[in-house]
XYZ file of C-alpha atoms in Angstrom:
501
model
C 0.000 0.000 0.000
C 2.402 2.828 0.862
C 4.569 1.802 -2.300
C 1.437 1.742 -4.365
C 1.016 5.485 -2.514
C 4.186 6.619 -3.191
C 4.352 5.415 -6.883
C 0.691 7.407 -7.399
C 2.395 10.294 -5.424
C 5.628 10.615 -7.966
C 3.585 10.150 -10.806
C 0.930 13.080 -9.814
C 4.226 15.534 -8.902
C 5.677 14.692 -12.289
C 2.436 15.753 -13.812
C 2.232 18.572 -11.708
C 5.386 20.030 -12.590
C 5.167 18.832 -16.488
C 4.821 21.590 -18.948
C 3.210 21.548 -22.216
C 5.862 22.863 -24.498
C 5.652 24.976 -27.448
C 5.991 23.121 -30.751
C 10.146 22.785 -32.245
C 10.637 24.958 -35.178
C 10.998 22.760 -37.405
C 7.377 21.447 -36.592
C 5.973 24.934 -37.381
C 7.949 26.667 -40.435
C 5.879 26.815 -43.339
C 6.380 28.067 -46.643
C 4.484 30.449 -49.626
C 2.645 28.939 -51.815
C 2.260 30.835 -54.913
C -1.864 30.480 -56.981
C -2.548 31.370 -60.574
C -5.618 33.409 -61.240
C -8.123 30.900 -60.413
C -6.187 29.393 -57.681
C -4.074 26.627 -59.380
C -1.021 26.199 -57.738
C 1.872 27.572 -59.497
C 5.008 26.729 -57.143
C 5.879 27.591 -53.499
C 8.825 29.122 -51.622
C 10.831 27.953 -48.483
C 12.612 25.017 -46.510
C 9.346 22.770 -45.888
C 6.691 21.990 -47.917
C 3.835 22.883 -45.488
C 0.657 25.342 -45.530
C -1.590 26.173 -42.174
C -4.625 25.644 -42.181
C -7.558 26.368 -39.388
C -9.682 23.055 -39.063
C -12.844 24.580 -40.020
C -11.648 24.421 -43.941
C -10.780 20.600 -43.334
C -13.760 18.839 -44.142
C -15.469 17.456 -41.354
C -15.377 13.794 -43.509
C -11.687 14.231 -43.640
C -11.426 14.956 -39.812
C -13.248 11.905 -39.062
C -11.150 9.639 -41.999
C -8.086 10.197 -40.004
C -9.948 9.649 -36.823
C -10.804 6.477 -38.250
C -7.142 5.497 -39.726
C -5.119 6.771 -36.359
C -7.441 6.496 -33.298
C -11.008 5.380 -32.975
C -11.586 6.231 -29.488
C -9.973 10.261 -30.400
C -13.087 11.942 -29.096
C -13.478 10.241 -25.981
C -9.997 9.164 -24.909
C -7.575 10.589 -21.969
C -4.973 11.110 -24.676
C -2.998 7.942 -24.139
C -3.717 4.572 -24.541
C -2.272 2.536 -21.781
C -1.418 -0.919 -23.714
C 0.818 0.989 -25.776
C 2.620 2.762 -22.846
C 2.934 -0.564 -21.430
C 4.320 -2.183 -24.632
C 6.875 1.002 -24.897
C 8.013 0.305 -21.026
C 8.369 -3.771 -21.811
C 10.533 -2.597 -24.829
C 12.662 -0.418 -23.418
C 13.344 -2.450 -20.220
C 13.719 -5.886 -22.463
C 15.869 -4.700 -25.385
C 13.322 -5.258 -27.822
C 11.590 -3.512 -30.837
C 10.636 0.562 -30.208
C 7.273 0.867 -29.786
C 5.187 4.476 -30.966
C 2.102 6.164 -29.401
C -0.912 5.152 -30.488
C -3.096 8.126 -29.916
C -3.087 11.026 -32.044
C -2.656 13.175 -28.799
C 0.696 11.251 -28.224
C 1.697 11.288 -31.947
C 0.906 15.212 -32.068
C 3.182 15.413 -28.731
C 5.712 13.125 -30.029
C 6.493 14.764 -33.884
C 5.870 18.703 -33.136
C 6.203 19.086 -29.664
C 9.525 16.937 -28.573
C 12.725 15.422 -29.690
C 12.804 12.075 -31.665
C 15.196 11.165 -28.812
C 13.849 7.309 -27.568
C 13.910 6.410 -24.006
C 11.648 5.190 -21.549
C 11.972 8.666 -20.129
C 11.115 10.444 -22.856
C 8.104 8.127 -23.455
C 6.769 8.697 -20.185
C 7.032 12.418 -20.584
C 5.248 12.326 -23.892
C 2.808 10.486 -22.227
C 1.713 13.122 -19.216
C 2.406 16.053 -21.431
C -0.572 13.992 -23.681
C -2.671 13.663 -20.694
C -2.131 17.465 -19.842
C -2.414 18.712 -23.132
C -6.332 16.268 -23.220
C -7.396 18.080 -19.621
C -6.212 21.348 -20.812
C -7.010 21.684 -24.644
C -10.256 20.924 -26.654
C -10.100 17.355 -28.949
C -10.298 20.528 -32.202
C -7.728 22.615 -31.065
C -5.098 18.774 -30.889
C -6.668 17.778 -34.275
C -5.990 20.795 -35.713
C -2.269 20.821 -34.344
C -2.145 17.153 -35.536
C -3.662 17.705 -39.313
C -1.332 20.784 -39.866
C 1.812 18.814 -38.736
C 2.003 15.070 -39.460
C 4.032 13.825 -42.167
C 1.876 12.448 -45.709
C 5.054 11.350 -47.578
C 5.575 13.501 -50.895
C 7.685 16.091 -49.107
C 4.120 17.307 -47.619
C 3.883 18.411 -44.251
C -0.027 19.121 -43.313
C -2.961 18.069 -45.113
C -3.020 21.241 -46.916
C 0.219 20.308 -48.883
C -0.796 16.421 -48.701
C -3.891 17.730 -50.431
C -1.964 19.511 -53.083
C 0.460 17.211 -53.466
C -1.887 14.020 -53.823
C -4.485 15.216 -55.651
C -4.142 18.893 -56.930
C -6.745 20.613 -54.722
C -6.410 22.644 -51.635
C -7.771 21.101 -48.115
C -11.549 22.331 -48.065
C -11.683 20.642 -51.483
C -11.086 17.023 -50.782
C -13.580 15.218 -51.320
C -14.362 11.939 -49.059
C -12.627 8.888 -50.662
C -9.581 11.737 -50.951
C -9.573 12.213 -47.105
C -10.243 8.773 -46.624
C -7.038 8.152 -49.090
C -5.013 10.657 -47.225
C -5.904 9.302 -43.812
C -4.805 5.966 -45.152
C -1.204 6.900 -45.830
C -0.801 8.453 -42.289
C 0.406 4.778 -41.597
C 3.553 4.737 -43.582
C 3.789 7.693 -45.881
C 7.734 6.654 -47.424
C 5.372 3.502 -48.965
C 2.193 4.851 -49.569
C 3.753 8.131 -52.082
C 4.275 6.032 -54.371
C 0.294 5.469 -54.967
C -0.878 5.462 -58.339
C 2.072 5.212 -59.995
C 3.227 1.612 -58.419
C 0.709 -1.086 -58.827
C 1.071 -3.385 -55.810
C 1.412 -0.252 -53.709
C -1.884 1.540 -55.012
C -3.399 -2.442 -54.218
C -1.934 -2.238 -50.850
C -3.061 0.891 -50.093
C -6.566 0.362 -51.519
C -7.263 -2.335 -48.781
C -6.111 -0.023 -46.263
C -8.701 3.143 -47.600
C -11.460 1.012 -47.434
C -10.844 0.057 -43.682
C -10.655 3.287 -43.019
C -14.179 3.741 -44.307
C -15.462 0.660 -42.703
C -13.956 2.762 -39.142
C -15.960 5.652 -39.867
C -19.391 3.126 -40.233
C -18.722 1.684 -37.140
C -17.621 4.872 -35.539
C -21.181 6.596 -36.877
C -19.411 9.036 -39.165
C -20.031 7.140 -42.998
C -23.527 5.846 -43.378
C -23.494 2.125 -44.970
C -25.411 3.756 -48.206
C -21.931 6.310 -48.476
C -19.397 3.855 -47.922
C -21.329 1.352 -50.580
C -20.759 4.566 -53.121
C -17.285 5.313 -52.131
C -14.979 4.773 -55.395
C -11.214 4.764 -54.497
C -9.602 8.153 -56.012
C -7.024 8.663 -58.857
C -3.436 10.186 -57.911
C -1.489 12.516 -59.301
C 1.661 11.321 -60.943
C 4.629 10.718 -58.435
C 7.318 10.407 -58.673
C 6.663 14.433 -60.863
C 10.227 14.599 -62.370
C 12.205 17.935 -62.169
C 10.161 20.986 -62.117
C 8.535 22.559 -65.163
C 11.598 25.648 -66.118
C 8.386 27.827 -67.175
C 6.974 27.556 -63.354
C 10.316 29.123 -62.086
C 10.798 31.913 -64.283
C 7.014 32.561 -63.041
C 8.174 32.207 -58.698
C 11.173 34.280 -59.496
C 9.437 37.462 -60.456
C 6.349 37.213 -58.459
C 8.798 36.030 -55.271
C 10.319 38.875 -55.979
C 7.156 41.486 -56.536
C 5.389 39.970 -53.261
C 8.348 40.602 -50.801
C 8.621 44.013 -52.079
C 4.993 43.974 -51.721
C 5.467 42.876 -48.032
C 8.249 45.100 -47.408
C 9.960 41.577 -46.053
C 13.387 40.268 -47.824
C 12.803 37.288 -50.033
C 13.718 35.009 -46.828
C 11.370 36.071 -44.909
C 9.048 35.486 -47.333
C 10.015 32.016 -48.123
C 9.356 30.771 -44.492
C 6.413 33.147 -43.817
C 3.496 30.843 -44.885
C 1.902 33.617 -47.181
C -0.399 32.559 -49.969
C 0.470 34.625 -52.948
C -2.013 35.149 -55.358
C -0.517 35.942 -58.821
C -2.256 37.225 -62.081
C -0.687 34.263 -64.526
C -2.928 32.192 -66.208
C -1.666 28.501 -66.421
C -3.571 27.733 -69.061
C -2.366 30.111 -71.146
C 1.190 29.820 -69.730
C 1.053 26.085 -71.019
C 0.084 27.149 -74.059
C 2.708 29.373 -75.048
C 5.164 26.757 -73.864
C 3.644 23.873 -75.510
C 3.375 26.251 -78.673
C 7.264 27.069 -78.599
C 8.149 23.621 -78.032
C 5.923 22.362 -80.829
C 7.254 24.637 -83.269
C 11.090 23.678 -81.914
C 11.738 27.059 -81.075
C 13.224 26.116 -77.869
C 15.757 28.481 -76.927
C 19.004 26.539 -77.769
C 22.120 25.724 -79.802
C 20.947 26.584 -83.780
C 21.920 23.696 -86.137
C 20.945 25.071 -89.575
C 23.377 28.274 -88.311
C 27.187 28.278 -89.692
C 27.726 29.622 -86.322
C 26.782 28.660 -82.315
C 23.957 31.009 -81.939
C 21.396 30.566 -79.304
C 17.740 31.530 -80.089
C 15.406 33.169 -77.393
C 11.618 33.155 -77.427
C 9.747 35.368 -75.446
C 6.060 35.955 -74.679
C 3.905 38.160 -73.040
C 0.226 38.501 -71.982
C -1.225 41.635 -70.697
C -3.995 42.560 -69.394
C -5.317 45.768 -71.293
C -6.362 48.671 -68.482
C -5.587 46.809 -65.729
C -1.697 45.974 -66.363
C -1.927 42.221 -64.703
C 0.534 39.535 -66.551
C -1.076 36.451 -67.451
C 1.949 34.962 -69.217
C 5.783 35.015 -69.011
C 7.493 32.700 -71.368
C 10.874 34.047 -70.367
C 12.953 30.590 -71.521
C 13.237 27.145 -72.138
C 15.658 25.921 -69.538
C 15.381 27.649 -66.216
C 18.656 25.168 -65.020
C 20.846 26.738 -68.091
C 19.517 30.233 -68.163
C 17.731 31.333 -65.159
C 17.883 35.292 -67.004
C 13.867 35.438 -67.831
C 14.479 37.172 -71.788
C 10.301 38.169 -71.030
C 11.104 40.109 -68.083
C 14.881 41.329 -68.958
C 15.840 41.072 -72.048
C 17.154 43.859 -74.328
C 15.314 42.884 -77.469
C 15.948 45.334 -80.862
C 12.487 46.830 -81.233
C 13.272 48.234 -85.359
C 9.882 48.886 -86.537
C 7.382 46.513 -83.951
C 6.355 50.451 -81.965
C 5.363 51.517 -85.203
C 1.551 50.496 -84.616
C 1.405 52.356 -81.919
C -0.689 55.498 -82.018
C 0.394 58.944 -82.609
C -0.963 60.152 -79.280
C 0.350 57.442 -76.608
C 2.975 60.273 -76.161
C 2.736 59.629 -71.999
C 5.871 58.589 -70.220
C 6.696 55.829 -69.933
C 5.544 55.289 -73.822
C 7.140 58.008 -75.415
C 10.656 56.740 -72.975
C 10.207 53.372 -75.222
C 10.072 55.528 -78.511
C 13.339 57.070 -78.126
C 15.295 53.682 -77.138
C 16.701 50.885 -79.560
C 15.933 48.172 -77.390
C 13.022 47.212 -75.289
C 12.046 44.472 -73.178
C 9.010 41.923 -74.112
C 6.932 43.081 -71.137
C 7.519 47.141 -72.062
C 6.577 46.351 -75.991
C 3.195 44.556 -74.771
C 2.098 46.950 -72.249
C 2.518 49.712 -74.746
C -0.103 47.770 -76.819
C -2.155 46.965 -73.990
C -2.423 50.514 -73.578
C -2.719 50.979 -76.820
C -5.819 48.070 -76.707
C -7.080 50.587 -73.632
C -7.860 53.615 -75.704
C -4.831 54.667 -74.498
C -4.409 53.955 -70.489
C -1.242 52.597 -69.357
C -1.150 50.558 -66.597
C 2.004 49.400 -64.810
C 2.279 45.385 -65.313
C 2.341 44.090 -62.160
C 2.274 39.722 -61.162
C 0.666 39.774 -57.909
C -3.319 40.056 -57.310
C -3.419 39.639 -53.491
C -1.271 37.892 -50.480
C -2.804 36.322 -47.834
C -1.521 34.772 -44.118
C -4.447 32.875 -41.698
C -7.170 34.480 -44.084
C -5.965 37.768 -43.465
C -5.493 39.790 -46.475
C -2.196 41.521 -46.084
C -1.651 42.903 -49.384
C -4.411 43.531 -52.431
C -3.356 45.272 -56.108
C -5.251 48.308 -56.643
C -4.096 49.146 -60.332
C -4.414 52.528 -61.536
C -4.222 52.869 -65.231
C -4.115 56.414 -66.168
C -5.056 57.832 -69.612
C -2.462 59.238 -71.952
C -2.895 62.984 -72.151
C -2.330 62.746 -76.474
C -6.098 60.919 -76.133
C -5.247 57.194 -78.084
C -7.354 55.307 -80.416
C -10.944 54.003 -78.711
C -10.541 50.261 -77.389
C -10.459 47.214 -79.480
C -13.739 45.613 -79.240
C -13.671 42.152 -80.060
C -11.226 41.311 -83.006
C -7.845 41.282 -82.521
C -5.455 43.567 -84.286
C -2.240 42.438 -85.248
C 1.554 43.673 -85.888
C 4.451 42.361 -87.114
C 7.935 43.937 -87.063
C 11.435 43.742 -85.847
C 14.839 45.101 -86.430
C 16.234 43.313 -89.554
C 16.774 39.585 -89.914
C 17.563 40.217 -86.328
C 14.369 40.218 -84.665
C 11.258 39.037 -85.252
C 8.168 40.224 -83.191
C 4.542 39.692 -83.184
C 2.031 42.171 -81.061
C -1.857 41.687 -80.842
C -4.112 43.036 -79.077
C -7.854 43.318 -78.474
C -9.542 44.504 -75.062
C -9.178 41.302 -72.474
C -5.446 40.963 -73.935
C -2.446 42.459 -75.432
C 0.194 39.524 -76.543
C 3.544 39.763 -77.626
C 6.121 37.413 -78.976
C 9.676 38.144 -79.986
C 12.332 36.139 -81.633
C 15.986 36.878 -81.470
C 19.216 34.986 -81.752
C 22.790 35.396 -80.448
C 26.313 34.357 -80.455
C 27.253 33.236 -77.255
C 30.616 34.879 -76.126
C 33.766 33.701 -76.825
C 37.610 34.100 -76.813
C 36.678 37.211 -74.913
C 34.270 38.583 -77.321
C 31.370 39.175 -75.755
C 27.721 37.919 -76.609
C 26.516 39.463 -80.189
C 23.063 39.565 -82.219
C 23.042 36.756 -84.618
C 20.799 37.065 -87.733
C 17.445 34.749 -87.505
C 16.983 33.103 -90.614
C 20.204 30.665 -90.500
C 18.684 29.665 -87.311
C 14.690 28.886 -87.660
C 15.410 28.108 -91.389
C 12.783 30.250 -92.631
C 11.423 33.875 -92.853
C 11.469 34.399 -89.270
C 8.378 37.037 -89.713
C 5.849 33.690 -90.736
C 7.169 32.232 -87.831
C 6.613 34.447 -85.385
C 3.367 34.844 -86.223
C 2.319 31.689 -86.516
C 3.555 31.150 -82.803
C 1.739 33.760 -81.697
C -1.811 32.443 -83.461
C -0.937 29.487 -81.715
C -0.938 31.117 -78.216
C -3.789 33.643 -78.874
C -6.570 32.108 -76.988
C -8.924 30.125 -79.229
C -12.174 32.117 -78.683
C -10.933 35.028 -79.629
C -11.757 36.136 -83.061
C -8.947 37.514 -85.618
C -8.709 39.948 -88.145
C-alpha cells in the first residue's frame, strides 16, 4: 500500500510540474505557396513543404477519416492509450523492438512538440504532457495541431500540402474517398507516395482506404449507403520529375514582386506561410510553352546556323487597363539560363512600336520611342495601352497575399489615360503587328480589349575568346522567314475564342 502510494504520489508531482511545451521549429515553419488566377497552384517558396490551415476548412469527412485510420476512441480518450505505454516500457526495459504512441494526442506530442530522442523517459514524458495537453485543450484545437503537422510522404507536411500534393486541390476541397485516401497513408507515408504510380502499392493501399471507411461506419461518421458509393480516387503522378523551367521563371518574379509587396526580404518570405495570389494564367502559360516547343523554337544551340547562336523566345500577356501579366514565357531551360528574356531582355524593337498610335505620347511610352531596345513586357504593355484607348497601366504579377485568411496585401491598379487621347478600345477582333529590327528580330504584337500579346524572336552568339555575346541574324537559325514564324507562334498562343482579323 504505501509503495502503491508513493508510486501514485511521484507520478501526480511529475504531472504537476510537467509543462506543455511549445511546438520545435521545425514542426511549425511553413512556406508560400504561390496560386494562378483561379487558384491553381503555381510553385511555393521555403525550406518545408507545409501550408496552415484552421480546421474549419478541413472537411469534417476528412477529420473523421483520419480519426478512423489513427485512433477510434480520439473523441473520448484521456490522450494515451495505456497498452501501448505498457508495450513502450516492456521494450525499453527488455531490449526489444521501439514501440510508438498510439493516440493522435501522443503522436501530435511526439512529432511537433519533442525530440525524436527514444527512451523510456522520454516516453513517459510524452505520455503526461498527452494527458495534460487532453485536460487542458479541446479534442479541435489537438486535431488541428495534428492535421497541420504530421508527415503524408511527398515532401508534404499538413494536409493542406498532402492535399496539393496528392491530388491537386487545396484542403476544403477534398472530397471523401480523398480524405479517406489521405488518412490511409498516415500509416507509412515513405510507402504509400508512391500510390498510383506503383501497382502493388496503389493495391496495398486500396485495402487499407477502405478500412478506413469501414472505421468511420462503425464509428457513426459514414452511413453504410456512403461507404457502398465510395470509389477509391485517382493520384497525381509521383514520382513528378524535375520541375517545369516555365513555373520558375514565373516564382522568381512574383517572389520577388510579393516581398517588395510585403516590405519583407525574399527570406522572410520564403518561411512566412503567405499565400500569394498571382495574375498568370496557367492555361495560357502552357500554351505558349507547348506552342514554342511544338514549333522547336526552344531556346538553344541553332543547327541550320554556320555559327553557335542561341535563339530566345519570349512571350507576353497583358492585361489591357488593368496591367496584370497572365503569361511570361521568359525561356526554355530555367537550369541553363535562369535570365527570364520576357522580363529582362534587351530585345531590338526596329519597326514593332510603329503600330502604336500617334498620341500614346505619356511617359513611360514616349521613354520606349526614343530607345533601340526594349524588353518583351515594355513592348506589350505599350499595346495593352494601346488596346485601352490609351491607359497605361504598370504590369504588375501579384493580385493579393494572404496569411491565416488575413489579407495583407491587395493590387489596386491605376491605369491612367495618356494625355495625347489614343485610339478608342479594341472591341472584339484582334489587331495584329508584325515587325522587328532586320533579320535580327522578329516580333509579333496583338491586341484586343481582355489581352495584349507579344512574342519576340531573337538569336545570339554566345561569347567567346573574350568577345562578348553578339546579335546573330534569324533566318540561319529557324530556317525560314522568321516574320511567318513568329506569327504563326503567336496564333498558336492567342486564346482560341478570340476572333482575328
Amino acid at each position: 500500500m504505501t509503495l502503491t502510494t508513493g508510486v501514485c504520489g511521484a507520478v501526480s508531482g511529475a504531472y504537476a510540474m510537467v509543462d506543455i511545451p511549445a511546438p520545435h521549429p521545425e514542426a511549425v515553419v511553413q512556406s508560400t505557396v504561390f496560386l494562378d488566377d483561379r487558384g491553381d497552384y503555381v510553385g511555393r517558396r521555403g525550406p518545408v513543404d507545409r501550408q496552415e490551415v484552421p480546421l474549419s476548412r478541413v472537411p469534417r469527412h476528412v477529420q473523421e477519416a483520419v480519426i478512423a485510420a489513427e485512433n477510434r476512441s480520439f473523441r473520448t480518450d484521456s490522450g494515451i492509450a495505456p497498452s501501448s505505454i505498457a508495450r513502450a516500457a516492456w521494450a525499453g526495459v527488455s531490449g526489444g523492438a521501439r514501440q510508438g504512441g498510439s493516440t493522435i494526442t501522443q503522436q501530435y506530442v511526439k512529432n511537433a512538440l519533442l525530440t525524436p530522442e527514444q527512451s523510456f523517459s522520454r516516453k513517459a514524458r510524452e505520455a503526461m504532457i498527452a494527458v495534460k495537453m487532453d485536460r487542458t485543450r479541446s479534442k479541435d484545437e489537438i486535431l488541428e495541431g495534428y492535421l497541420n503537422t504530421v508527415y503524408f510522404g511527398r515532401g508534404a507536411a499538413g494536409i493542406e500540402s498532402a492535399a496539393r500534393n496528392y491530388f491537386g486541390v487545396s484542403a476544403d476541397r477534398l472530397s471523401l474517398e480523398e480524405g479517406a485516401a489521405l488518412a490511409a497513408i498516415i500509416n507509412l507515408p515513405s510507402y504509400y507516395e508512391r500510390a498510383g504510380g506503383d501497382r502493388d502499392v496503389t493495391t496495398t493501399l486500396r485495402r487499407r482506404w477502405a478500412w478506413v471507411l469501414d472505421g468511420m461506419v462503425l464509428n457513426g461518421t459514414l452511413t453504410a449507403a456512403e461507404r457502398a458509393g465510395a470509389v477509391f480516387p485517382a493520384f497525381r503522378f509521383y514520382p513528378s520529375g524535375k520541375t517545369e523551367g516555365q513555373r520558375q521563371y514565373l516564382l522568381d518574379v512574383a517572389a520577388a514582386e510579393a516581398a517588395d509587396r510585403l516590405h519583407i526580404s525574399p527570406e522572410e518570405l520564403a518561411r512566412g506561410g503567405y499565400r500569394v495570389h498571382t495574375t498568370f494564367d496557367l492555361a495560357l502559360q502552357d500554351r505558349a510553352t507547348q506552342a514554342v516547343q511544338a514549333r522547336s523554337i526552344d531556346s538553344g544551340p541553332a543547327r541550320r546556323a554556320p555559327v553557335k547562336a542561341r535563339l530566345h523566345t519570349s512571350v507576353v500577356g497583358v492585361v489591357p487597363g488593368d496591367g496584370a501579366i497572365r503569361a511570361l514565357y521568359g525561356g526554355s531551360d530555367y537550369a541553363r539560363q535562369p535570365f527570364n528574356d520576357a522580363l529582362s531582355g534587351a530585345v531590338e524593337t526596329g519597326t514593332v512600336l510603329d503600330a502604336l498610335s500617334v498620341g500614346l505620347s505619356r511617359p513611360p511610352l514616349d521613354a520606349l520611342r526614343r530607345k533601340p531596345t526594349a524588353t518583351p513586357v515594355e513592348v506589350t504593355a505599350a499595346y495593352a495601352a494601346e488596346a485601352a484607348g490609351g491607359r497605361y497601366t504598370t504590369p504588375y504579377t501579384i493580385a493579393r497575399i494572404t496569411r491565416g485568411g488575413k489579407t495583407l496585401y491587395q493590387a489596386r491598379p491605376a491605369p491612367a489615360r495618356e494625355s495625347g487621347g489614343g485610339e478608342a478600345p479594341v472591341d472584339g477582333p484582334v489587331a495584329t503587328h508584325t515587325g522587328g529590327a532586320g533579320d535580327r528580330t522578329a516580333w509579333s504584337t496583338s491586341w484586343a480589349d481582355e489581352l495584349a500579346l507579344g512574342v519576340a524572336l531573337f538569336a545570339e552568339e554566345p561569347p567567346a575568346r573574350g568577345r562578348p555575346a553578339a546579335a546573330a541574324r534569324l533566318t540561319p537559325v529557324v530556317g525560314e522567314d522568321p516574320r511567318a514564324m513568329v506569327t504563326r507562334l503567336a496564333a498558336d498562343i492567342r486564346p482560341a475564342e478570340t476572333p482575328r482579323r
